[in-house]
mmCIF file of C-alpha atoms and ligand atoms in Angstrom:
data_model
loop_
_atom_site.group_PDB
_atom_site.id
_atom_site.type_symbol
_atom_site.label_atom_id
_atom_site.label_comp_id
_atom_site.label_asym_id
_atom_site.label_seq_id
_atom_site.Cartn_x
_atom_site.Cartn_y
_atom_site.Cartn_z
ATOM 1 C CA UNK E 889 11.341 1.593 -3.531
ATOM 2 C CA UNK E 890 9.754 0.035 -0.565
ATOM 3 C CA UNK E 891 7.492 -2.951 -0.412
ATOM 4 C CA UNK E 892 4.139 -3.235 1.363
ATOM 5 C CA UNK E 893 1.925 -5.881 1.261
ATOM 6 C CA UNK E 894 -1.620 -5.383 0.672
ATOM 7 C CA UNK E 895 -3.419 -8.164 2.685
ATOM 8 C CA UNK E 896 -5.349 -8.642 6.081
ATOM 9 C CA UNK E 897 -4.709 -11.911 5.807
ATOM 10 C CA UNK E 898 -1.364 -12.762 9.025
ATOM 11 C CA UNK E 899 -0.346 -16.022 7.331
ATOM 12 C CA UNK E 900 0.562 -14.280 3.832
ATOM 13 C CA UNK E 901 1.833 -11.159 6.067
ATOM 14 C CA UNK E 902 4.280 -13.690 7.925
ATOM 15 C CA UNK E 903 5.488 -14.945 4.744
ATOM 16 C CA UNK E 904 6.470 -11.536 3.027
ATOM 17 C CA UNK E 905 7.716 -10.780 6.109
ATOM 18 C CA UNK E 906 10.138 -13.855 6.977
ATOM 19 C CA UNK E 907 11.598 -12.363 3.146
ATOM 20 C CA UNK E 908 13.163 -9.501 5.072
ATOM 21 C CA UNK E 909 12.159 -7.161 2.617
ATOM 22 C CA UNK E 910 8.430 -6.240 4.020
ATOM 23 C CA UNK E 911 8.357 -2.471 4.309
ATOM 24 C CA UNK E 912 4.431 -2.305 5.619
ATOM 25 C CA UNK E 913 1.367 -3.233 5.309
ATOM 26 C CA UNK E 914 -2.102 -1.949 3.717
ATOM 27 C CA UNK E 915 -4.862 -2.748 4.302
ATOM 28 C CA UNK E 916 -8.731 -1.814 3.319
ATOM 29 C CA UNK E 917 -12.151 -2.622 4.368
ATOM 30 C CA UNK E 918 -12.807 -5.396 1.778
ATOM 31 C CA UNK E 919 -9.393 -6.826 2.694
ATOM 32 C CA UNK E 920 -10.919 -7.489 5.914
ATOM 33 C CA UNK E 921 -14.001 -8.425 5.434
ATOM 34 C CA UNK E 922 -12.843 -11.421 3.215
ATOM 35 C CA UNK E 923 -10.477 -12.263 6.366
ATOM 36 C CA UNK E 924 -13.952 -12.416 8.379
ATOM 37 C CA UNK E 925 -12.772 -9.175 10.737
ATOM 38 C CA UNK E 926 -16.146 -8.326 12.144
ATOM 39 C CA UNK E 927 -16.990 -5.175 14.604
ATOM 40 C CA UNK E 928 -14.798 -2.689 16.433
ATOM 41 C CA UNK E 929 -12.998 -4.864 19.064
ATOM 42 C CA UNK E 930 -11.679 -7.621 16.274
ATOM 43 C CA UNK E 931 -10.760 -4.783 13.651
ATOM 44 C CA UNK E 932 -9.066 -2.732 16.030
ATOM 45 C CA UNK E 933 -7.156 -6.215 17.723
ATOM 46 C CA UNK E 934 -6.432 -7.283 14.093
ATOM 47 C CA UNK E 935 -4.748 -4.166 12.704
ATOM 48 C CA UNK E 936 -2.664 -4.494 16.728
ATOM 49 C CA UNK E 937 -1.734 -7.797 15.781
ATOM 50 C CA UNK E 938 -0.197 -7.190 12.640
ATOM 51 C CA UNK E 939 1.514 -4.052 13.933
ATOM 52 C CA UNK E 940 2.981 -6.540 15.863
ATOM 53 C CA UNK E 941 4.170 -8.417 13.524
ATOM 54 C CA UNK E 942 5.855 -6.218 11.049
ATOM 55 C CA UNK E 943 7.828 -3.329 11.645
ATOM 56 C CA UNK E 944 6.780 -0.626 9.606
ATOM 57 C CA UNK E 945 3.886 1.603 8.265
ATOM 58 C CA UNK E 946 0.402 0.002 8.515
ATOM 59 C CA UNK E 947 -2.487 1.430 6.984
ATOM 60 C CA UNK E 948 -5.724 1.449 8.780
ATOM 61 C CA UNK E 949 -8.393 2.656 6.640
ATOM 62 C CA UNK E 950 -11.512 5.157 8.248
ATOM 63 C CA UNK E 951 -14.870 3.857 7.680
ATOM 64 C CA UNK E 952 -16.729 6.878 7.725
ATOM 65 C CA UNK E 953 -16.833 9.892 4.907
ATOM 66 C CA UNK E 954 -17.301 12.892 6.912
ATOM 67 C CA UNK E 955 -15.004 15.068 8.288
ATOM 68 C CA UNK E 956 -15.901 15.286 12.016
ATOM 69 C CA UNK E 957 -16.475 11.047 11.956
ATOM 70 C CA UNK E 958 -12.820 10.633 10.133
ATOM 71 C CA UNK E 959 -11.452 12.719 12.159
ATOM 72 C CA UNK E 960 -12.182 10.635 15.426
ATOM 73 C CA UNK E 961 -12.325 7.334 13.782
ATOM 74 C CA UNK E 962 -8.706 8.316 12.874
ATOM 75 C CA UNK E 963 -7.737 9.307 16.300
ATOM 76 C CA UNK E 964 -8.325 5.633 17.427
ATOM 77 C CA UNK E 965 -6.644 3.892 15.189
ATOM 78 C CA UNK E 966 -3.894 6.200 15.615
ATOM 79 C CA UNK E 967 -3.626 5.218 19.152
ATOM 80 C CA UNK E 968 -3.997 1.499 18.583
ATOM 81 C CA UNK E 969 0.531 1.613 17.816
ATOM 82 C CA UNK E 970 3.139 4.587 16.566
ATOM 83 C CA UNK E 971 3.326 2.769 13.218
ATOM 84 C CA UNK E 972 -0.529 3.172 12.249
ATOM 85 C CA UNK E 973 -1.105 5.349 9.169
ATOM 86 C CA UNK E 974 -4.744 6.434 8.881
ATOM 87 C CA UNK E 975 -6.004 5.720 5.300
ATOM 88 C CA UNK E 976 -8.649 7.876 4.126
ATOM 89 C CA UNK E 977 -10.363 8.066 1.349
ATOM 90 C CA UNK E 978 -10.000 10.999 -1.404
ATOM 91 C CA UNK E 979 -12.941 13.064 -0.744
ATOM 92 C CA UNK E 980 -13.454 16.463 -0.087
ATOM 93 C CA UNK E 981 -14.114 15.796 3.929
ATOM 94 C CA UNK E 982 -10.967 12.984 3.564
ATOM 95 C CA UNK E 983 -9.030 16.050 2.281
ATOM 96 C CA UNK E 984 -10.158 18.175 5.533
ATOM 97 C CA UNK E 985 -9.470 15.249 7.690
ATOM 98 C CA UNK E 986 -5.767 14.918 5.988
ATOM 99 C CA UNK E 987 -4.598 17.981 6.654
ATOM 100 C CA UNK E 988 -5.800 17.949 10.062
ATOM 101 C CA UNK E 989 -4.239 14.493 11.067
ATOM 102 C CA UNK E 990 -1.095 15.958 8.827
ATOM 103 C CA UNK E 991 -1.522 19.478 11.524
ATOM 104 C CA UNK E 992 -1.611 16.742 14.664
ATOM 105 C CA UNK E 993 1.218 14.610 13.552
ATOM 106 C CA UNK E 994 -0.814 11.694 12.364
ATOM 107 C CA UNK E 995 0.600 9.718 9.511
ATOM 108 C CA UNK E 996 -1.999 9.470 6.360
ATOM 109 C CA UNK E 997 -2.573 7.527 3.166
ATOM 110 C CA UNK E 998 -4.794 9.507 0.885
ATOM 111 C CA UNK E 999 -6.765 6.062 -0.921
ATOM 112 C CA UNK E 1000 -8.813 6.028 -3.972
ATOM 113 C CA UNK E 1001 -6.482 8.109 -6.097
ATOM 114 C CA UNK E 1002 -7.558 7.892 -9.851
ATOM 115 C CA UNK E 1003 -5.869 11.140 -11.395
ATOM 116 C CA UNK E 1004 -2.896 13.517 -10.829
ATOM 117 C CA UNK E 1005 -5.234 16.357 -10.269
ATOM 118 C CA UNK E 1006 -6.463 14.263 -6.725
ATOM 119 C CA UNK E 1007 -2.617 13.655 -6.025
ATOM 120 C CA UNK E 1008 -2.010 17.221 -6.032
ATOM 121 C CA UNK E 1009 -4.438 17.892 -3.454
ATOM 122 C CA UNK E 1010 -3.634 14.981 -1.075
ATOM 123 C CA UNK E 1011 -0.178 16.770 -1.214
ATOM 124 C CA UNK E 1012 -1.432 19.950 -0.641
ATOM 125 C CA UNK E 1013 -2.635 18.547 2.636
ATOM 126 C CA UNK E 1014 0.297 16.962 3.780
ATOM 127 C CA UNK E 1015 -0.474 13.000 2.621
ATOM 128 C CA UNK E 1016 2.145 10.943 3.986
ATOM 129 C CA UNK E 1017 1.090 8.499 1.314
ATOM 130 C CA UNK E 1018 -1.100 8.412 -1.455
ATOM 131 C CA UNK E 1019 -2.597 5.403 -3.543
ATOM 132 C CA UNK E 1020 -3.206 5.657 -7.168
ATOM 133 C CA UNK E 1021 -4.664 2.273 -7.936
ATOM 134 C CA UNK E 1022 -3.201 0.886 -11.090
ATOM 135 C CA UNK E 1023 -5.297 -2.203 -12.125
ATOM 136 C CA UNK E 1024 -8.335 -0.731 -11.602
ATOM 137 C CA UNK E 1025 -7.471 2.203 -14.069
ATOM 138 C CA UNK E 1026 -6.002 -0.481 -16.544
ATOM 139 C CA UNK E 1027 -9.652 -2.415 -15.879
ATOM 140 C CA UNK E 1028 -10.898 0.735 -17.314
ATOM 141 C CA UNK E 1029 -8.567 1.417 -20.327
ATOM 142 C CA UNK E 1030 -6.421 3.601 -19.012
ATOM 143 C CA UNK E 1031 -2.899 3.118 -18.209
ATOM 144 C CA UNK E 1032 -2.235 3.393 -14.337
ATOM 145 C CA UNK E 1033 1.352 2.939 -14.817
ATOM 146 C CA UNK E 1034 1.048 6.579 -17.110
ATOM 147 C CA UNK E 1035 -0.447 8.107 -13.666
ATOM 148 C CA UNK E 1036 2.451 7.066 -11.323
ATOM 149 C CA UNK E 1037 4.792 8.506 -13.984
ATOM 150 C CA UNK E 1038 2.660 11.764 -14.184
ATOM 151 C CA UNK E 1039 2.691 12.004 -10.655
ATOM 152 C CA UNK E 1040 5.951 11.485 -9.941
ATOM 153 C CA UNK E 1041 7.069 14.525 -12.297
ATOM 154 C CA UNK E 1042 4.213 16.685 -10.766
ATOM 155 C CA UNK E 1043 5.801 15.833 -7.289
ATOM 156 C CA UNK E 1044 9.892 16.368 -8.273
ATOM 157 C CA UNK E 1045 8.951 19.442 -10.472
ATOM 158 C CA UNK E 1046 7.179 20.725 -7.191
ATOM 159 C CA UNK E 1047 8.796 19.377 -4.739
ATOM 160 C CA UNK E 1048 5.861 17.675 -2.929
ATOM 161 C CA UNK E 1049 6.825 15.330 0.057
ATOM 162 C CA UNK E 1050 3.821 13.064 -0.464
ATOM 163 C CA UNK E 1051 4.952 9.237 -1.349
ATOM 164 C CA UNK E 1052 3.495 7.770 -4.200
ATOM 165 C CA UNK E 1053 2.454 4.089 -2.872
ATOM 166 C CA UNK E 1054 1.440 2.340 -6.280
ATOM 167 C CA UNK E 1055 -1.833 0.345 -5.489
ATOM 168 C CA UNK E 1056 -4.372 -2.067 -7.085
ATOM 169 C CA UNK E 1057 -0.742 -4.005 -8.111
ATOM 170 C CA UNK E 1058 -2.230 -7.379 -10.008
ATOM 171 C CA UNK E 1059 1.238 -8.988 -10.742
ATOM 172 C CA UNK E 1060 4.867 -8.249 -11.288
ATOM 173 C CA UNK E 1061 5.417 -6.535 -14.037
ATOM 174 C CA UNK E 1062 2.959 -3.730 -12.648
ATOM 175 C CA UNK E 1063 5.737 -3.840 -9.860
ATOM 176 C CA UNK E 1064 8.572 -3.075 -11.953
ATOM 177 C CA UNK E 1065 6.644 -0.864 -14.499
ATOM 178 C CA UNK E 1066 5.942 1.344 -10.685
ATOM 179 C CA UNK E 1067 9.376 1.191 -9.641
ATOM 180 C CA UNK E 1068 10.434 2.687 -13.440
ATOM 181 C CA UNK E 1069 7.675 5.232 -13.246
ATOM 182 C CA UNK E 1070 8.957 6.298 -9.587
ATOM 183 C CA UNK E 1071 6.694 5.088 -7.477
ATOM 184 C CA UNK E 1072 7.850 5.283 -4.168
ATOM 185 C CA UNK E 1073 6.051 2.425 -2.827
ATOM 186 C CA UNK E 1074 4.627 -0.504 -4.299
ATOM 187 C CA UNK E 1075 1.728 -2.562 -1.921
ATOM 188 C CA UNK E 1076 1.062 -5.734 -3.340
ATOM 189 C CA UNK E 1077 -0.664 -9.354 -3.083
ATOM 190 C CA UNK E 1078 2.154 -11.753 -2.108
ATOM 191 C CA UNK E 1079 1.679 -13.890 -5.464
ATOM 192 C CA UNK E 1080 2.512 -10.582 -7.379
ATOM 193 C CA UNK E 1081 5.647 -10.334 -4.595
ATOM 194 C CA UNK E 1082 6.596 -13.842 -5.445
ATOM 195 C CA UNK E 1083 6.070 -13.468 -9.167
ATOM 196 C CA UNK E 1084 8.855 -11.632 -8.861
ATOM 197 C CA UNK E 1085 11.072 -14.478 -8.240
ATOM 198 C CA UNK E 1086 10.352 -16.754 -11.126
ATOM 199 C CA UNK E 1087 12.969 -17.297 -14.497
ATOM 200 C CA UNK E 1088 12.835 -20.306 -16.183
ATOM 201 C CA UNK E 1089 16.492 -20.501 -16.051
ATOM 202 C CA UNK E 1090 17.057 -19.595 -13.158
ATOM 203 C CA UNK E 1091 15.538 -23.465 -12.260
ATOM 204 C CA UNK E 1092 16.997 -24.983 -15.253
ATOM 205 C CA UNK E 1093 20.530 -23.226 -14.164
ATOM 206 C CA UNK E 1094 20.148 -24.227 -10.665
ATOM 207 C CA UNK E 1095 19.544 -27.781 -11.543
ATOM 208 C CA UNK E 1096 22.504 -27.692 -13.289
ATOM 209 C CA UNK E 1097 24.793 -26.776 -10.940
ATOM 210 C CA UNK E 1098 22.832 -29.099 -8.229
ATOM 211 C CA UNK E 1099 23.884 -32.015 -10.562
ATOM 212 C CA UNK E 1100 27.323 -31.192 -11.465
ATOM 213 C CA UNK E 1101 27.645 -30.335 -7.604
ATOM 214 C CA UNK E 1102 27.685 -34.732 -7.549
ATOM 215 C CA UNK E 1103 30.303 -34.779 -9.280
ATOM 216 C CA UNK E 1104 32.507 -32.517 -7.347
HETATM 217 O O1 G3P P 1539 -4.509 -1.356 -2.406
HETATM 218 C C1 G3P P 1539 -5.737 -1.328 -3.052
HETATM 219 C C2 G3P P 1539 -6.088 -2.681 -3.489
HETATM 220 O O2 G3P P 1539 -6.381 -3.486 -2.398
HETATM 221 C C3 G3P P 1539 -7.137 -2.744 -4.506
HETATM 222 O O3 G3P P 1539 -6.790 -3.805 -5.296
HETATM 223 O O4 G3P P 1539 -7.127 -5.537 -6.940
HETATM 224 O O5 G3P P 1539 -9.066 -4.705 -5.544
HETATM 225 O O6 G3P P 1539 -8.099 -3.286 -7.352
HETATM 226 P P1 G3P P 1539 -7.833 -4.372 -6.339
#
């Protein structure tokens, strides 16, 4: 399973990426916002700068929701660096605008994905990604780790290329619950990353050997 963050923000990108096991990064427009990335220029510098920074897929998401707008939106992020993946959201012009950037070789990740009958579709159109977001279907009462599993039969019984990038992660056991479900991708805040790291004795065992390491 591969790792993506899901931050704007470079300092928490740097640290998940010093790990060595950053994959990519997503990203979305409220990410952003709460980073302060205001108008085209910064957006466009700020999505360069971390596709600088880590090498791998980085989703840049369109701001617009119809077809013809997505479409060229899409085509400049695109060109901003080879790694760029143009996130769009799962509408029926974001399904148009898929399969076109899938028909002109642009990498997409299908966002906003809330039920296996929208996953089928983004893989219909060639999706390089698509997001089901887990938390926010838990926030709702319904299990989003039960829609990565659904999806990921749908997509072996079929055969479908799509990835399945678990999203809306809120801490680590929605990680490992993904990666048992088949998720093929997990994008996450770096304290869910980290979370990951934490046993009790794993500090209690370590300070253990650190003091009978004195006596050696
Ligand atoms: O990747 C989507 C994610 O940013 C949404 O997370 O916590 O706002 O539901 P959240």
């Amino acid at each position: 399973m591969k790792f993506f963050i899901d931050t704007a923000n470079l300092a928490q990108i740097k640290e998940a990426n010093d790990l060595g096991i950053l994959d990519g990064v997503t990203t979305n427009p409220s990410l952003m916002a709460k980073e302060g990335i205001k108008g085209n220029d910064a957006i466009l510098n700020h999505y360069k700068t971390i596709c600088e920074m880590v090498d791998g897929d980085i989703s840049a998401e369109v701001l617009s929701v119809t077809f013809d707008e997505m479409v060229a939106e899409g085509k400049i992020l695109a060109a901003i660096h080879p790694n760029i993946v143009v996130k769009v959201p799962m509408i029926k012009d974001g399904i148009k605008a898929i399969k076109w950037f899938t028909d002109n070789g642009i990498k997409t990740n299908c966002t906003l994905v809330f039920s296996a009958g929208q996953a089928i579709l983004a893989a219909k159109a060639g999706a390089t990604y698509l997001s089901p977001f887990i938390g926010r279907l838990d926030d709702t009462g319904y299990d989003g780790v039960e829609l990565i599993a659904q999806i990921a039969n749908i997509f072996t019984i079929q055969g479908f290329q799509t990835e399945i990038l678990a999203a809306s992660i809120r801490n680590p056991l929605h990680i490992i619950k993904c990666a048992e479900a088949g998720a093929d991708v997990c994008t996450c805040p770096l304290d869910s990353i980290l979370g990951l790291l934490k046993h009790p004795l794993t500090d209690i065992g370590l300070a253990k050997f650190l003091e009978d390491a004195k006596k050696m």
